[in-house]
Coordinates of C-alpha atoms and ligand atoms in Angstrom, one line a residue:
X1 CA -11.3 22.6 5.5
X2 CA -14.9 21.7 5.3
X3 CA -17.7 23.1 7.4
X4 CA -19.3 19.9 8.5
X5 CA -22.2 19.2 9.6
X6 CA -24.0 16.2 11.8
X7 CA -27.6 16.2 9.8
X8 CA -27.8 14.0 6.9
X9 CA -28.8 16.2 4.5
X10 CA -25.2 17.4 4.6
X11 CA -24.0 14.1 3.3
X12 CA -26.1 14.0 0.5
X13 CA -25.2 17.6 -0.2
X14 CA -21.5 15.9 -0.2
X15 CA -22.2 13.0 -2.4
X16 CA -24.0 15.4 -4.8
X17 CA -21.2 17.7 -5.1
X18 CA -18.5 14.7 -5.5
X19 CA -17.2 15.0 -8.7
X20 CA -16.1 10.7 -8.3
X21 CA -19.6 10.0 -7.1
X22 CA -19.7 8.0 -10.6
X23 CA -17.1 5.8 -9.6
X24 CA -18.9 4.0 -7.1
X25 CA -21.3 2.2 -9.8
X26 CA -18.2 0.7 -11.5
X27 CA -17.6 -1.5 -8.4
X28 CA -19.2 -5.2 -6.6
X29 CA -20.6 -3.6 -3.5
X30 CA -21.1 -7.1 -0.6
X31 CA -25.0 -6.6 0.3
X32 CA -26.4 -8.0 3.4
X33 CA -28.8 -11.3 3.6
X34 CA -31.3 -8.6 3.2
X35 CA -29.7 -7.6 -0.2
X36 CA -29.0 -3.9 0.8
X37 CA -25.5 -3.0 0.1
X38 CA -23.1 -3.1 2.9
X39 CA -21.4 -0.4 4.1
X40 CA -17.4 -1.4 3.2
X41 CA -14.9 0.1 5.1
X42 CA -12.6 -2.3 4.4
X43 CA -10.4 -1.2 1.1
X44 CA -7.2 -1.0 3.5
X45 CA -8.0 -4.9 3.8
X46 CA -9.1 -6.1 0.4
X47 CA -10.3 -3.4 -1.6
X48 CA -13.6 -4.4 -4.2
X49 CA -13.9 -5.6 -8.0
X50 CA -13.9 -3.1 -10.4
X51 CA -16.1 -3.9 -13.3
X52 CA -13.4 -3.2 -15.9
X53 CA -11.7 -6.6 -14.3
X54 CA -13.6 -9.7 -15.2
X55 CA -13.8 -8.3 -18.7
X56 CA -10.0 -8.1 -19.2
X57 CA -9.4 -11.5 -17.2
X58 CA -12.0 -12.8 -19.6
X59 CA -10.3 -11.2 -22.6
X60 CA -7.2 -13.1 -21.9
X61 CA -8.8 -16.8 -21.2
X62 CA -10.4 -16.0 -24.8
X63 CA -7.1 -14.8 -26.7
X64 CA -5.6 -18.2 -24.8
X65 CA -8.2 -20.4 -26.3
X66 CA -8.4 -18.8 -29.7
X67 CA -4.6 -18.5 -30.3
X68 CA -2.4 -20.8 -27.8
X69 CA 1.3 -19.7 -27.5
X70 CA 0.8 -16.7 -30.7
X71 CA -1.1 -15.0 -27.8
X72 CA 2.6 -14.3 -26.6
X73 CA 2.6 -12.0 -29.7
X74 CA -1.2 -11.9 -31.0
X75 CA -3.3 -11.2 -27.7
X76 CA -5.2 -8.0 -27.9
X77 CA -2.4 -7.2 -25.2
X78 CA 0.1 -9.3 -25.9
X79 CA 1.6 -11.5 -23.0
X80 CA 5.4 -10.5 -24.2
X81 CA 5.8 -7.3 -22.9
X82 CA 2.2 -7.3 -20.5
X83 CA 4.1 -6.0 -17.7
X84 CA 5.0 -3.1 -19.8
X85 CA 0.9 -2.1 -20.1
X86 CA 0.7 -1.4 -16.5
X87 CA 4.3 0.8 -15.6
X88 CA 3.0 3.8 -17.2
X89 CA 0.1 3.6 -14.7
X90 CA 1.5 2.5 -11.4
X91 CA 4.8 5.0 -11.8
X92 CA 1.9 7.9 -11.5
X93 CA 0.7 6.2 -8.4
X94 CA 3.9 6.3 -7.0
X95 CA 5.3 9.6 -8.3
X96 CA 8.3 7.5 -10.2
X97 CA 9.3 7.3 -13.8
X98 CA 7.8 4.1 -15.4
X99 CA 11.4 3.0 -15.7
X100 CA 11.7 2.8 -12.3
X101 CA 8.6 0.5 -11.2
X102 CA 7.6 -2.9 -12.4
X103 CA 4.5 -4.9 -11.0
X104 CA 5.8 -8.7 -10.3
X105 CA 5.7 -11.1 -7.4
X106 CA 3.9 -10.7 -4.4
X107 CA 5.1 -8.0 -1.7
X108 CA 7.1 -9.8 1.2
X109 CA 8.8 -11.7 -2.2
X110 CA 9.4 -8.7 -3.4
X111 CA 11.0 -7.2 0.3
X112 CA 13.3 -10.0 0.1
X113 CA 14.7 -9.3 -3.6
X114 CA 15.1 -5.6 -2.6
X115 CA 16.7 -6.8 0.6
X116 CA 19.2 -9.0 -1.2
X117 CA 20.7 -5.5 -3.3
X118 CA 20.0 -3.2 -0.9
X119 CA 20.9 -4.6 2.5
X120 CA 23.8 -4.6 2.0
X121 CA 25.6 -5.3 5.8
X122 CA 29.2 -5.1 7.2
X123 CA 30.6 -5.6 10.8
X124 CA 30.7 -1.7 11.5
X125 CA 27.0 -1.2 9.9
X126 CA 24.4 -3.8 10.1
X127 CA 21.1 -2.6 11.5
X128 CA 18.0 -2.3 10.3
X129 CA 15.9 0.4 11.6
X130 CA 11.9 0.0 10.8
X131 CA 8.7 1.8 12.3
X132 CA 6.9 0.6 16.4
X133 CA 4.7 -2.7 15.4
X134 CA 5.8 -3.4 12.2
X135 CA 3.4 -5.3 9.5
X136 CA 4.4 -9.5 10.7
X137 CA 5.4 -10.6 7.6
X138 CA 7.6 -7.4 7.0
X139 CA 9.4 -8.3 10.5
X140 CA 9.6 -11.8 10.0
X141 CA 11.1 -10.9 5.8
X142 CA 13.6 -8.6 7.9
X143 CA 14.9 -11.0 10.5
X144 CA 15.0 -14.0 8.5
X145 CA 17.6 -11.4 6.0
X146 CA 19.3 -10.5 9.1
X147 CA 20.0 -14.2 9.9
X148 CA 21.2 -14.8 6.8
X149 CA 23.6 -12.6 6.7
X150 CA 24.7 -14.2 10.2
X151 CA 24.0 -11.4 12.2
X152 CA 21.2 -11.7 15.5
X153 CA 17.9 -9.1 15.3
X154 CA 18.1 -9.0 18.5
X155 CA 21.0 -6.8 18.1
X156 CA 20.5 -5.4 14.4
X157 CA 17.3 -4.5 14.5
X158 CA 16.1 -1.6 16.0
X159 CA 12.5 -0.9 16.3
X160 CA 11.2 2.5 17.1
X161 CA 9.0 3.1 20.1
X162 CA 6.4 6.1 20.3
X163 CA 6.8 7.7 23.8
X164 CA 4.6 6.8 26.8
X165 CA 1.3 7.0 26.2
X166 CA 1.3 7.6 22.6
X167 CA 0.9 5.1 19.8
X168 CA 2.1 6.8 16.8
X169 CA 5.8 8.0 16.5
X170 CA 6.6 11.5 16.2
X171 CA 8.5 12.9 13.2
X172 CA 11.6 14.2 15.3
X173 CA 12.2 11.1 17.3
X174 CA 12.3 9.2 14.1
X175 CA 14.7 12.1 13.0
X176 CA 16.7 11.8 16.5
X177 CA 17.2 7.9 16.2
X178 CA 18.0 8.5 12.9
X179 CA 20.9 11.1 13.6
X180 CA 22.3 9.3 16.7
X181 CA 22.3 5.5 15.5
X182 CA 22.3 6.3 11.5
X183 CA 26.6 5.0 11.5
X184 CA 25.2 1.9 12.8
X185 CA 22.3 1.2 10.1
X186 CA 22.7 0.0 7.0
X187 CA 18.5 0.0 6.2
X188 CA 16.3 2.3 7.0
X189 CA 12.6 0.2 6.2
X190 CA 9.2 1.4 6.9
X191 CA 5.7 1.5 6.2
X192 CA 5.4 4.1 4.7
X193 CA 1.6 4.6 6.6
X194 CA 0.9 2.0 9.2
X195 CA -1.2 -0.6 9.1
X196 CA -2.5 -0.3 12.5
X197 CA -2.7 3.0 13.5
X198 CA -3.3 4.7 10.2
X199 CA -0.2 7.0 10.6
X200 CA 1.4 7.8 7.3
X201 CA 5.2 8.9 7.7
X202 CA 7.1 11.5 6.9
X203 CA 8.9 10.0 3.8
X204 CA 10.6 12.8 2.6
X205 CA 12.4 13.8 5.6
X206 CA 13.5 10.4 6.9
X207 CA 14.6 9.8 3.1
X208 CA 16.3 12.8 3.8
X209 CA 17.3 11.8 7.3
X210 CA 18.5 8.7 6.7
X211 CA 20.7 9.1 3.1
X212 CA 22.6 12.4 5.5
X213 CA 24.1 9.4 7.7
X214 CA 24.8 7.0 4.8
X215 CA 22.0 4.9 5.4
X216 CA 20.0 3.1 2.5
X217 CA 16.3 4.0 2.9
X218 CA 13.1 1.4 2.1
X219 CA 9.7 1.9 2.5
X220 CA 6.4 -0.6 2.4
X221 CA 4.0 0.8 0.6
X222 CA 1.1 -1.5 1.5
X223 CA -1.5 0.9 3.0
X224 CA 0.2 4.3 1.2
X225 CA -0.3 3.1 -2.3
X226 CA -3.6 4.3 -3.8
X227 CA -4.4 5.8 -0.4
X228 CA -1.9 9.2 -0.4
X229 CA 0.0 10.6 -3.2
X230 CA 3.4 9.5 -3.3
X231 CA 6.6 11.4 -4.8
X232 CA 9.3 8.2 -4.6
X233 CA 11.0 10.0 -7.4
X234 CA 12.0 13.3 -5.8
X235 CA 12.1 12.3 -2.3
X236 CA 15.2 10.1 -3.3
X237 CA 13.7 7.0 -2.1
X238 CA 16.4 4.1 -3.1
X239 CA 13.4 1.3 -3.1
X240 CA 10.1 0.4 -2.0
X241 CA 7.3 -2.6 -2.4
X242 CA 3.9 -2.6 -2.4
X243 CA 1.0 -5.2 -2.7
X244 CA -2.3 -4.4 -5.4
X245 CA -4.9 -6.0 -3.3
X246 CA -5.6 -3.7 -0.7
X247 CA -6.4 0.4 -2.1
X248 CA -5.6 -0.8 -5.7
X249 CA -8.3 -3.1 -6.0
X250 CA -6.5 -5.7 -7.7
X251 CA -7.7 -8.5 -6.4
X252 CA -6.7 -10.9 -3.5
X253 CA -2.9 -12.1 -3.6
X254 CA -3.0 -9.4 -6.8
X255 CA 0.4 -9.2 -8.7
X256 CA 2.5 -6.6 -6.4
X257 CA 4.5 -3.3 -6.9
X258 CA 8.1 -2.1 -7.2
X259 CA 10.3 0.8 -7.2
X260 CA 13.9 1.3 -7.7
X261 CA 15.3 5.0 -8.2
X262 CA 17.0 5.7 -11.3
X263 CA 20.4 6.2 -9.7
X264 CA 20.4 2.6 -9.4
X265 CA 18.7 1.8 -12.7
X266 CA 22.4 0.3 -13.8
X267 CA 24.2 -0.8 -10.5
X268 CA 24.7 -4.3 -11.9
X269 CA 27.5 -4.2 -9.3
X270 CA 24.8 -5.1 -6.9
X271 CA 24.1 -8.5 -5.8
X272 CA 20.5 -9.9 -7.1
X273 CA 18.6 -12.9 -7.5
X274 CA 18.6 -13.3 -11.0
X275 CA 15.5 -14.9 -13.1
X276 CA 15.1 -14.8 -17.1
X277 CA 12.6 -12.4 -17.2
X278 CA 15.1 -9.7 -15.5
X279 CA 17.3 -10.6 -18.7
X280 CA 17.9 -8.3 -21.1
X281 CA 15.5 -8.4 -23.3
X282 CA 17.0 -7.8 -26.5
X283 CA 19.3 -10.9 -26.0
X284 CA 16.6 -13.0 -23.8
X285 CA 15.6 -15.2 -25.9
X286 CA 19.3 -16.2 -27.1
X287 CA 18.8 -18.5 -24.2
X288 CA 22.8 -17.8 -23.4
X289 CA 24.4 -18.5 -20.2
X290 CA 25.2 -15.5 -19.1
X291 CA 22.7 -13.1 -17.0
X292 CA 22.5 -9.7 -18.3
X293 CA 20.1 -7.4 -16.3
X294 CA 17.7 -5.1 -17.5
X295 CA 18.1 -1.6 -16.9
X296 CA 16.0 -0.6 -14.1
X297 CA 12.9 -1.9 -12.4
X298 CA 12.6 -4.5 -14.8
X299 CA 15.8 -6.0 -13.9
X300 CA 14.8 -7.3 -10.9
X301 CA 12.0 -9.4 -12.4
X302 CA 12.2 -13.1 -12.4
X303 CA 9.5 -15.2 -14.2
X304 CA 7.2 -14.2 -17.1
X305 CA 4.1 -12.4 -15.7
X306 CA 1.1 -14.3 -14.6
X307 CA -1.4 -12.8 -16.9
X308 CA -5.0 -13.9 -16.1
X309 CA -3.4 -11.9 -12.5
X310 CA -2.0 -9.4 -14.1
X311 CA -5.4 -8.7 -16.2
X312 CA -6.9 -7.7 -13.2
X313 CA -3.9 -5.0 -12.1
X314 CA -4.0 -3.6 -15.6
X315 CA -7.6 -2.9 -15.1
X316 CA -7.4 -1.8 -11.4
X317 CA -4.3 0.6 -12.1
X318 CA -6.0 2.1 -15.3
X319 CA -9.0 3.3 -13.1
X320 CA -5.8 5.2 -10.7
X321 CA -5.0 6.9 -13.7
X322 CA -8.2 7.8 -14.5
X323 CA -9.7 9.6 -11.3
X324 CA -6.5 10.8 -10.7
X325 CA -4.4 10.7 -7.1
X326 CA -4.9 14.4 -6.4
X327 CA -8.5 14.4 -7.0
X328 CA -8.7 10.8 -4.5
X329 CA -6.9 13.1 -2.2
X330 CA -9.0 15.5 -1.8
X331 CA -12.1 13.9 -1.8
X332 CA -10.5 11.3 0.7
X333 CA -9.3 13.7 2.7
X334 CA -12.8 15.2 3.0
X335 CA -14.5 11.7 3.8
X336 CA -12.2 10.8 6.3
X337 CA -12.5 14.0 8.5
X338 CA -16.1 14.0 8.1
X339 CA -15.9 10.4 9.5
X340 CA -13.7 11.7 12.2
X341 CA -15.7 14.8 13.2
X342 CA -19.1 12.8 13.6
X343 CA -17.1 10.1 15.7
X344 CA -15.7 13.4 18.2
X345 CA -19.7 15.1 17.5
X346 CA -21.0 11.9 19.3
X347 CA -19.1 12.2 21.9
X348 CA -18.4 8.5 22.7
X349 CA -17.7 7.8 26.2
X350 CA -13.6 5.8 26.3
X351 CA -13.6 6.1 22.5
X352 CA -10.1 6.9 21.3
X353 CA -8.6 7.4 17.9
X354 CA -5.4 6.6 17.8
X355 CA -4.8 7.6 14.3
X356 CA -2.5 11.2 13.8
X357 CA -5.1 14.3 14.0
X358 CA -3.3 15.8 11.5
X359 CA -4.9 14.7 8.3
X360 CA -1.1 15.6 6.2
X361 CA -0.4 12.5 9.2
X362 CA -3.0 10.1 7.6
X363 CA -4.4 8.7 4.8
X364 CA -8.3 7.2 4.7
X365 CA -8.0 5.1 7.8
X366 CA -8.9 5.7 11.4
X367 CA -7.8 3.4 14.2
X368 CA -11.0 3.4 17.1
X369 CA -10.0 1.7 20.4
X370 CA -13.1 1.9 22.8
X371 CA -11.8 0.4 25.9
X372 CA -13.2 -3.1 26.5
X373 CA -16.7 -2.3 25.0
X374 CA -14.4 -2.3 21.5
X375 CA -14.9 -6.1 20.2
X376 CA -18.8 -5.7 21.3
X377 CA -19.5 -2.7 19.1
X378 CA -17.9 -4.1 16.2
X379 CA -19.7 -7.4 16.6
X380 CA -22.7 -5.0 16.0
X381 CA -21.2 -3.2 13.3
X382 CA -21.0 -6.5 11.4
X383 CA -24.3 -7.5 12.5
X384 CA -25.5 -3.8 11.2
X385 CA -23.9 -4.8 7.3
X386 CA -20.8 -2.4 8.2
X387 CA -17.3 -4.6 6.9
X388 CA -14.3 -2.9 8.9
X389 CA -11.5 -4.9 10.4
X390 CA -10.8 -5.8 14.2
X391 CA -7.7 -6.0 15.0
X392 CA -6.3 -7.9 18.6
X393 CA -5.8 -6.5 20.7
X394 CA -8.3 -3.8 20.5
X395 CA -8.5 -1.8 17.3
X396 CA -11.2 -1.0 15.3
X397 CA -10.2 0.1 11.8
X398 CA -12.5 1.7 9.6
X399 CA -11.5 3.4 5.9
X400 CA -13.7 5.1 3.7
X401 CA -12.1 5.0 0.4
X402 CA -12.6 7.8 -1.9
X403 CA -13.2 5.8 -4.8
X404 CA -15.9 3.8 -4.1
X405 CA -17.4 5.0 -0.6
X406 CA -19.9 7.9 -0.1
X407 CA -20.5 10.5 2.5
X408 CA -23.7 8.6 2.9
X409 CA -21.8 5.8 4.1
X410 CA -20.3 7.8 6.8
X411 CA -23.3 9.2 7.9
X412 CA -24.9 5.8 8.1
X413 CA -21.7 4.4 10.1
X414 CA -21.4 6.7 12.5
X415 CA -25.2 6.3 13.5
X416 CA -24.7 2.5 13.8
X417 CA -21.4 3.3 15.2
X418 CA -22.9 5.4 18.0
X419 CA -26.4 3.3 18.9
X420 CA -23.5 -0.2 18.8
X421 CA -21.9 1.8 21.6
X422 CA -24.8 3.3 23.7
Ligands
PLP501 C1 -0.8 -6.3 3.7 C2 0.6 -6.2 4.1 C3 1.5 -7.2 3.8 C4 1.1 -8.5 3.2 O1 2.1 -9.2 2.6 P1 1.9 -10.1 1.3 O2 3.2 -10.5 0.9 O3 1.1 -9.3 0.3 O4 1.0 -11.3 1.7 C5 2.9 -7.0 4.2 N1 3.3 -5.9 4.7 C6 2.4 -4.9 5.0 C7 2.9 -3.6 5.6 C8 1.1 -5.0 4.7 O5 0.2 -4.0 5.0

């Protein structure tokens, strides 16, 4: 643990001592009317341009010109296989072997293909258990798959509540409703860290959990991926989804993730919408009849890629490989409990974060609820040049990314943070 400290020559001793300082050069900072750049604490919302992505969006408009449909073949990264270029990179980011991850789609389309394998319901085991407050779209992709398969959420879906008083669930409750309802679920889905309070689950152990009672077990990797390291691999998970625009800095409505373990890398048993580019690809372009899946990720695919989007993922992904998860860890582990230990050092009268203490409970975001002073201070934050994210009814959520954000930009937030709420 680091020995912080509340003067700001400790944070320039921080930045000075970050070995991914550097990084922060290679991306679009938003500056203020006044032209300084803005402290952005939103890369849990819409995380920034790298520089390495207009270039390779550019390099594909110019291979399109210059060669038309040979570009399929002749690009400097040819449009054939392009979604091959980037499962190398995003199986690291997941802790997965590239055969079992593919970047397509966006992620509630995605949800629903996984959905249509692996929710898989009968009469004696329907339900679908998922995390307290659930992501919208994810509830809405959920019931509507419900529905279909004419059963009611108002009876199939059980949604977990923290206890009284609390706002983030704790590990063995999960574990209990697990254990005493797991006969009656057929999908275990959950985000993997929460969008609103910050809290990043135990995946392992309700993987764990959930595959002891027979249950197939999901998670939504929107606000884990990029943000902690993930181990989808070992932990067993059987799929998960996540979307590129937020920590991967892909780019808004960016070309999305997914992951299918290996030990169903050739369950063609299972039902699946089916699309061309999930074909086989040896036979593809026979143009037969018949639909042969891919082994793997891949199989689930359904169009060719969009590439001028999927430019931008390549690029993103590559700069993941790069720094490295561990190394984002640590620093963003650092950067988020200095942010935390400023916001207790000011002592805050009615501020709360709601966000597990535990940072092995977290990744880079804190959720601040202030009492009813909260929309005020972050109408001054804005007005300050801080970008963070207000969420009804009352949540402040602030994340300090390790890959482009500085201990200096803590400091500086947690002054502005603390005069906003005097
Ligand atoms: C951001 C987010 C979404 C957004 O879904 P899209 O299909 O990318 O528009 C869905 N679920 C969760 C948990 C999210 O955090």
């Amino acid at each position: 643990m680091t020995d912080y400290r509340t003067d700001e020559a400790f944070a320039k001793e921080m930045d000075a001592a970050d070995k991914l300082a550097g990084y922060r050069a290679r991306f679009y900072l938003p500056k203020t009317k006044e032209g300084a750049p803005c402290i952005y604490f939103c890369g849990n919302s819409l995380g920034l341009q790298p520089d390495s992505v207009a270039p390779a969006v550019q390099q594909e408009l110019a291979d399109w010109q210059a060669l038309g449909v040979e570009g399929h073949f002749h690009a400097k990264h040819p449009w054939m296989p392009y979604h091959k270029f980037t499962m190398e990179d995003a199986a690291l980011l997941v802790g997965a072997k590239p055969s079992e991850v593919v970047m397509m789609n966006g992620l509630t389309a995605n949800l629903h293909l996984m959905m249509v394998s692996f929710y898989r319901p009968t009469e004696k085991r329907h339900k679908i258990l998922i995390e307290n407050g659930p992501f919208p779209s994810d509830r809405y992709a959920i019931c509507s798959q419900i529905r279909f398969h004419g059963f009611d959420p108002e009876t199939a879906l059980i949604e977990m509540k923290p206890r009284a008083g609390e706002h983030c669930l704790r590990t063995e409750d999960i574990e209990k409703t697990i254990a005493e309802q797991g006969d009656d679920i057929a999908l275990i889905l959950i985000g993997g860290v929460h969008y609103y309070t910050g809290q990043a689950f135990d995946m392992a152990g309700i993987t764990k959990a959930g595959h002891a009672k027979g249950c197939v077990v999901g998670f939504d990797l929107a606000h884990a991926a990029g943000n902690i390291p993930l181990k989808l691999h070992d932990w067993g998970v059987d799929f998960a989804c996540w979307c590129s625009y937020k920590y991967l800095n892909a780019g808004p409505g960016a070309v999305a993730g997914c992951f299918v373990h290996e030990r169903h890398a050739e369950s063609f048993d299972l039902p699946r919408f089916a699309g061309w580019w999930g074909h086989d690809q040896e036979t593809r372009f026979k143009m037969g009849p018949d639909f042969y899946p891919m082994a793997g990720a891949e199989g689930w695919q359904l169009s060719n890629p969009p590439i001028l989007a999927f430019a931008a993922v390549r690029a993103a992904l590559e700069m993941f490989r790069e720094a490295g998860m561990d190394a984002l860890r640590e620093k963003s582990l650092a950067l988020t409990g200095y942010l935390e230990f400023l916001l207790d050092e000011a002592k805050i009268p009615g501020l709360n974060i709601m966000t597990p203490r535990a940072p092995a409970e977290r990744g880079c975001q804190l959720s601040i609820t202030l009492q009813e002073k909260g929309r005020k201070v972050f109408d001054a934050l804005t007005a300050a040049g801080v970008i963070c994210d207000w969420r009804e009814p009352d949540c402040i959520r602030v994340a300090p990314v390790p890959l482009y954000n500085s201990f200096e930009d803590v400091y500086r937030f947690a002054q502005i943070f603390r005069e906003a709420a005097a």
